[in-house]
Amino acid sequence: MLINDYCLRNIMDSFLKQFKQILITAMVMLFIAPVIAQIKHPTPAPAKHPQSSQQKEFFRLAAQANVKFIYPNGFREIKAPKDEDFSFDYALELPGKAFEIWFRIKSEKADWASYERAQNAPNTQQANPDSAYNDLAKTYATAFTGDQKYFVTIIPHDVLARYNADAGKSYLLTLLDLPETKSYKYALLITLQKNHTGTILAVCFTNDKGPEFFKNINKAGNCLKFKS
């Protein structure tokens, strides 16, 4: 955690450098801190929550993509947006914290079956489904920001392994002032992909991208991962 403390004490005035340091902090809080916490203090069993129709559908989609979801403690389910620009499967908030997470899960299995059939068909070309997570993330990042000016980081392989993922990226976004996003100012978009299997996309919203934001992310850092 020394790297995290150093970043927080020495955030630069430069816009780009500030984003780089904040993103490093996010990676530490989101991926490393939960592992350390589990070593020192075993995570208690999550409280049971009555299943809503939204959660039942989310679990169905998760099962299709071989994804495991554990309800994070302290969070409350809210209605996920489903419209032309922002379509998500599930959403949570931290009451009283001005912090939300929206989730989308996409199975690649049907796309892979179609892709394999296309390889044996003459004069037929189809994009590799394992690369589709890049386009999905860029589409959402552009919709949230109104342009393509955002900072992107490739998630390291050792971090991906903790989520049984094969690839992934994170995007630090300064948001448009939109009613759909409840006028939140900033977001961290995280995407994880497992070959031939599926994609997880999570967007964390805040009005303050300081250390409290990443502490809130850390509380939900282990709620989704691909099954081994």
GROMACS .gro file of C-alpha atoms in nm:
model
  228
    1MET     CA    1   0.000   0.000   0.000
    2LEU     CA    2   0.305   0.231   0.004
    3ILE     CA    3   0.256   0.297  -0.367
    4ASN     CA    4  -0.103   0.396  -0.300
    5ASP     CA    5  -0.007   0.642  -0.023
    6TYR     CA    6   0.267   0.795  -0.237
    7CYS     CA    7   0.025   0.856  -0.524
    8LEU     CA    8  -0.233   1.016  -0.300
    9ARG     CA    9   0.020   1.256  -0.146
   10ASN     CA   10   0.179   1.357  -0.475
   11ILE     CA   11  -0.102   1.408  -0.727
   12MET     CA   12   0.037   1.636  -0.996
   13ASP     CA   13  -0.131   1.951  -1.126
   14SER     CA   14  -0.099   1.828  -1.484
   15PHE     CA   15  -0.433   1.683  -1.604
   16LEU     CA   16  -0.280   1.379  -1.771
   17LYS     CA   17  -0.043   1.300  -1.485
   18GLN     CA   18  -0.325   1.337  -1.236
   19PHE     CA   19  -0.534   1.086  -1.428
   20LYS     CA   20  -0.245   0.842  -1.448
   21GLN     CA   21  -0.189   0.855  -1.073
   22ILE     CA   22  -0.557   0.825  -0.994
   23LEU     CA   23  -0.582   0.522  -1.220
   24ILE     CA   24  -0.284   0.360  -1.047
   25THR     CA   25  -0.459   0.421  -0.715
   26ALA     CA   26  -0.776   0.265  -0.853
   27MET     CA   27  -0.591  -0.045  -0.964
   28VAL     CA   28  -0.434  -0.082  -0.620
   29MET     CA   29  -0.759  -0.033  -0.433
   30LEU     CA   30  -0.972  -0.242  -0.668
   31PHE     CA   31  -0.747  -0.540  -0.727
   32ILE     CA   32  -0.468  -0.555  -0.469
   33ALA     CA   33  -0.635  -0.435  -0.149
   34PRO     CA   34  -0.906  -0.706  -0.148
   35VAL     CA   35  -0.642  -0.977  -0.170
   36ILE     CA   36  -0.444  -0.832   0.122
   37ALA     CA   37  -0.763  -0.791   0.324
   38GLN     CA   38  -0.856  -1.155   0.268
   39ILE     CA   39  -0.516  -1.270   0.392
   40LYS     CA   40  -0.539  -1.067   0.714
   41HIS     CA   41  -0.911  -1.101   0.782
   42PRO     CA   42  -1.132  -1.370   0.627
   43THR     CA   43  -1.425  -1.213   0.446
   44PRO     CA   44  -1.754  -1.278   0.629
   45ALA     CA   45  -2.032  -1.452   0.444
   46PRO     CA   46  -2.242  -1.196   0.255
   47ALA     CA   47  -2.593  -1.127   0.379
   48LYS     CA   48  -2.876  -1.290   0.188
   49HIS     CA   49  -3.094  -1.058  -0.021
   50PRO     CA   50  -3.440  -1.138  -0.159
   51GLN     CA   51  -3.414  -1.188  -0.533
   52SER     CA   52  -3.586  -0.926  -0.747
   53SER     CA   53  -3.688  -0.994  -1.106
   54GLN     CA   54  -3.391  -0.781  -1.214
   55GLN     CA   55  -3.150  -0.990  -1.009
   56LYS     CA   56  -3.296  -1.318  -1.135
   57GLU     CA   57  -3.239  -1.207  -1.495
   58PHE     CA   58  -2.889  -1.090  -1.404
   59PHE     CA   59  -2.808  -1.429  -1.254
   60ARG     CA   60  -2.937  -1.597  -1.570
   61LEU     CA   61  -2.705  -1.385  -1.786
   62ALA     CA   62  -2.416  -1.448  -1.547
   63ALA     CA   63  -2.467  -1.824  -1.571
   64GLN     CA   64  -2.462  -1.806  -1.951
   65ALA     CA   65  -2.123  -1.631  -1.939
   66ASN     CA   66  -1.979  -1.852  -1.660
   67VAL     CA   67  -1.970  -1.556  -1.420
   68LYS     CA   68  -2.008  -1.578  -1.043
   69PHE     CA   69  -2.171  -1.290  -0.853
   70ILE     CA   70  -2.151  -1.235  -0.476
   71TYR     CA   71  -2.370  -0.958  -0.339
   72PRO     CA   72  -2.132  -0.703  -0.177
   73ASN     CA   73  -2.205  -0.602   0.182
   74GLY     CA   74  -2.349  -0.256   0.241
   75PHE     CA   75  -2.487  -0.212  -0.111
   76ARG     CA   76  -2.849  -0.173  -0.221
   77GLU     CA   77  -2.999  -0.278  -0.553
   78ILE     CA   78  -3.130  -0.001  -0.780
   79LYS     CA   79  -3.289  -0.013  -1.123
   80ALA     CA   80  -3.033  -0.050  -1.401
   81PRO     CA   81  -3.078   0.180  -1.702
   82LYS     CA   82  -3.203   0.014  -2.019
   83ASP     CA   83  -3.229   0.250  -2.314
   84GLU     CA   84  -3.071   0.304  -2.654
   85ASP     CA   85  -2.754   0.465  -2.518
   86PHE     CA   86  -2.708   0.299  -2.180
   87SER     CA   87  -2.827  -0.058  -2.148
   88PHE     CA   88  -2.714  -0.242  -1.834
   89ASP     CA   89  -2.823  -0.561  -1.660
   90TYR     CA   90  -2.785  -0.476  -1.291
   91ALA     CA   91  -2.700  -0.182  -1.067
   92LEU     CA   92  -2.608  -0.116  -0.704
   93GLU     CA   93  -2.558   0.190  -0.485
   94LEU     CA   94  -2.395   0.266  -0.152
   95PRO     CA   95  -2.665   0.447   0.045
   96GLY     CA   96  -2.557   0.795   0.150
   97LYS     CA   97  -2.228   0.779  -0.044
   98ALA     CA   98  -2.320   0.917  -0.391
   99PHE     CA   99  -2.164   0.604  -0.542
  100GLU     CA  100  -2.314   0.357  -0.791
  101ILE     CA  101  -2.200   0.059  -0.997
  102TRP     CA  102  -2.370  -0.052  -1.317
  103PHE     CA  103  -2.303  -0.400  -1.458
  104ARG     CA  104  -2.337  -0.560  -1.798
  105ILE     CA  105  -2.254  -0.924  -1.874
  106LYS     CA  106  -2.235  -1.063  -2.226
  107SER     CA  107  -2.190  -1.428  -2.320
  108GLU     CA  108  -1.968  -1.502  -2.620
  109LYS     CA  109  -2.075  -1.863  -2.664
  110ALA     CA  110  -2.331  -1.806  -2.941
  111ASP     CA  111  -2.096  -1.562  -3.113
  112TRP     CA  112  -1.818  -1.819  -3.102
  113ALA     CA  113  -2.038  -2.089  -3.254
  114SER     CA  114  -2.125  -1.848  -3.538
  115TYR     CA  115  -1.760  -1.748  -3.577
  116GLU     CA  116  -1.646  -2.109  -3.606
  117ARG     CA  117  -1.912  -2.180  -3.869
  118ALA     CA  118  -1.797  -1.875  -4.064
  119GLN     CA  119  -1.439  -2.008  -4.074
  120ASN     CA  120  -1.560  -2.303  -4.280
  121ALA     CA  121  -1.782  -2.097  -4.511
  122PRO     CA  122  -1.632  -1.952  -4.831
  123ASN     CA  123  -1.629  -1.575  -4.876
  124THR     CA  124  -1.748  -1.519  -4.518
  125GLN     CA  125  -1.565  -1.297  -4.272
  126GLN     CA  126  -1.653  -1.235  -3.910
  127ALA     CA  127  -1.469  -1.055  -3.630
  128ASN     CA  128  -1.314  -1.266  -3.355
  129PRO     CA  129  -1.559  -1.255  -3.061
  130ASP     CA  130  -1.271  -1.246  -2.813
  131SER     CA  131  -1.190  -0.891  -2.926
  132ALA     CA  132  -1.549  -0.764  -2.899
  133TYR     CA  133  -1.496  -0.640  -2.543
  134ASN     CA  134  -1.277  -0.358  -2.679
  135ASP     CA  135  -1.554  -0.219  -2.901
  136LEU     CA  136  -1.812  -0.257  -2.623
  137ALA     CA  137  -1.599  -0.059  -2.378
  138LYS     CA  138  -1.518   0.214  -2.633
  139THR     CA  139  -1.885   0.251  -2.723
  140TYR     CA  140  -1.983   0.310  -2.361
  141ALA     CA  141  -1.683   0.533  -2.288
  142THR     CA  142  -1.770   0.755  -2.586
  143ALA     CA  143  -2.139   0.768  -2.488
  144PHE     CA  144  -2.049   0.869  -2.132
  145THR     CA  145  -1.793   1.136  -2.230
  146GLY     CA  146  -1.917   1.257  -2.568
  147ASP     CA  147  -1.576   1.199  -2.728
  148GLN     CA  148  -1.282   0.959  -2.719
  149LYS     CA  149  -1.059   1.158  -2.483
  150TYR     CA  150  -1.022   0.926  -2.188
  151PHE     CA  151  -0.733   0.752  -2.017
  152VAL     CA  152  -0.706   0.376  -2.076
  153THR     CA  153  -0.496   0.120  -1.888
  154ILE     CA  154  -0.444  -0.247  -1.973
  155ILE     CA  155  -0.511  -0.464  -1.669
  156PRO     CA  156  -0.200  -0.672  -1.582
  157HIS     CA  157  -0.205  -1.050  -1.625
  158ASP     CA  158  -0.154  -1.123  -1.255
  159VAL     CA  159  -0.463  -0.914  -1.175
  160LEU     CA  160  -0.664  -1.080  -1.453
  161ALA     CA  161  -0.577  -1.419  -1.306
  162ARG     CA  162  -0.756  -1.329  -0.981
  163TYR     CA  163  -1.074  -1.287  -1.181
  164ASN     CA  164  -1.009  -1.589  -1.408
  165ALA     CA  165  -1.003  -1.345  -1.702
  166ASP     CA  166  -0.780  -1.345  -2.010
  167ALA     CA  167  -0.790  -0.974  -2.099
  168GLY     CA  168  -0.920  -0.646  -1.965
  169LYS     CA  169  -0.889  -0.269  -1.961
  170SER     CA  170  -0.994   0.021  -1.738
  171TYR     CA  171  -1.110   0.364  -1.852
  172LEU     CA  172  -1.108   0.675  -1.634
  173LEU     CA  173  -1.386   0.905  -1.758
  174THR     CA  174  -1.494   1.264  -1.706
  175LEU     CA  175  -1.867   1.243  -1.772
  176LEU     CA  176  -2.108   1.457  -1.965
  177ASP     CA  177  -2.375   1.618  -1.748
  178LEU     CA  178  -2.656   1.379  -1.838
  179PRO     CA  179  -2.985   1.293  -1.668
  180GLU     CA  180  -2.924   0.926  -1.755
  181THR     CA  181  -2.610   0.926  -1.538
  182LYS     CA  182  -2.776   1.141  -1.268
  183SER     CA  183  -2.522   1.419  -1.334
  184TYR     CA  184  -2.235   1.219  -1.183
  185LYS     CA  185  -1.902   1.383  -1.271
  186TYR     CA  186  -1.662   1.090  -1.301
  187ALA     CA  187  -1.660   0.716  -1.368
  188LEU     CA  188  -1.419   0.426  -1.376
  189LEU     CA  189  -1.518   0.175  -1.646
  190ILE     CA  190  -1.369  -0.172  -1.608
  191THR     CA  191  -1.400  -0.452  -1.860
  192LEU     CA  192  -1.288  -0.814  -1.819
  193GLN     CA  193  -1.296  -1.081  -2.090
  194LYS     CA  194  -1.256  -1.460  -2.085
  195ASN     CA  195  -1.172  -1.626  -2.416
  196HIS     CA  196  -1.458  -1.812  -2.587
  197THR     CA  197  -1.676  -1.737  -2.282
  198GLY     CA  198  -1.789  -1.382  -2.212
  199THR     CA  199  -1.735  -1.023  -2.106
  200ILE     CA  200  -1.792  -0.839  -1.778
  201LEU     CA  201  -1.835  -0.462  -1.789
  202ALA     CA  202  -1.869  -0.253  -1.471
  203VAL     CA  203  -1.898   0.126  -1.443
  204CYS     CA  204  -1.839   0.294  -1.107
  205PHE     CA  205  -1.982   0.649  -1.067
  206THR     CA  206  -1.878   0.928  -0.831
  207ASN     CA  207  -1.869   1.304  -0.789
  208ASP     CA  208  -1.529   1.300  -0.618
  209LYS     CA  209  -1.243   1.096  -0.761
  210GLY     CA  210  -1.043   1.110  -0.439
  211PRO     CA  211  -0.943   0.820  -0.210
  212GLU     CA  212  -1.301   0.770  -0.084
  213PHE     CA  213  -1.404   0.674  -0.439
  214PHE     CA  214  -1.152   0.393  -0.450
  215LYS     CA  215  -1.242   0.276  -0.101
  216ASN     CA  216  -1.599   0.240  -0.223
  217ILE     CA  217  -1.481   0.048  -0.530
  218ASN     CA  218  -1.280  -0.177  -0.301
  219LYS     CA  219  -1.598  -0.273  -0.113
  220ALA     CA  220  -1.731  -0.434  -0.430
  221GLY     CA  221  -1.394  -0.543  -0.570
  222ASN     CA  222  -1.465  -0.917  -0.546
  223CYS     CA  223  -1.835  -0.931  -0.631
  224LEU     CA  224  -1.789  -1.054  -0.991
  225LYS     CA  225  -1.546  -1.295  -1.152
  226PHE     CA  226  -1.540  -1.573  -1.408
  227LYS     CA  227  -1.574  -1.927  -1.280
  228SER     CA  228  -1.253  -2.125  -1.293
   0.00000   0.00000   0.00000
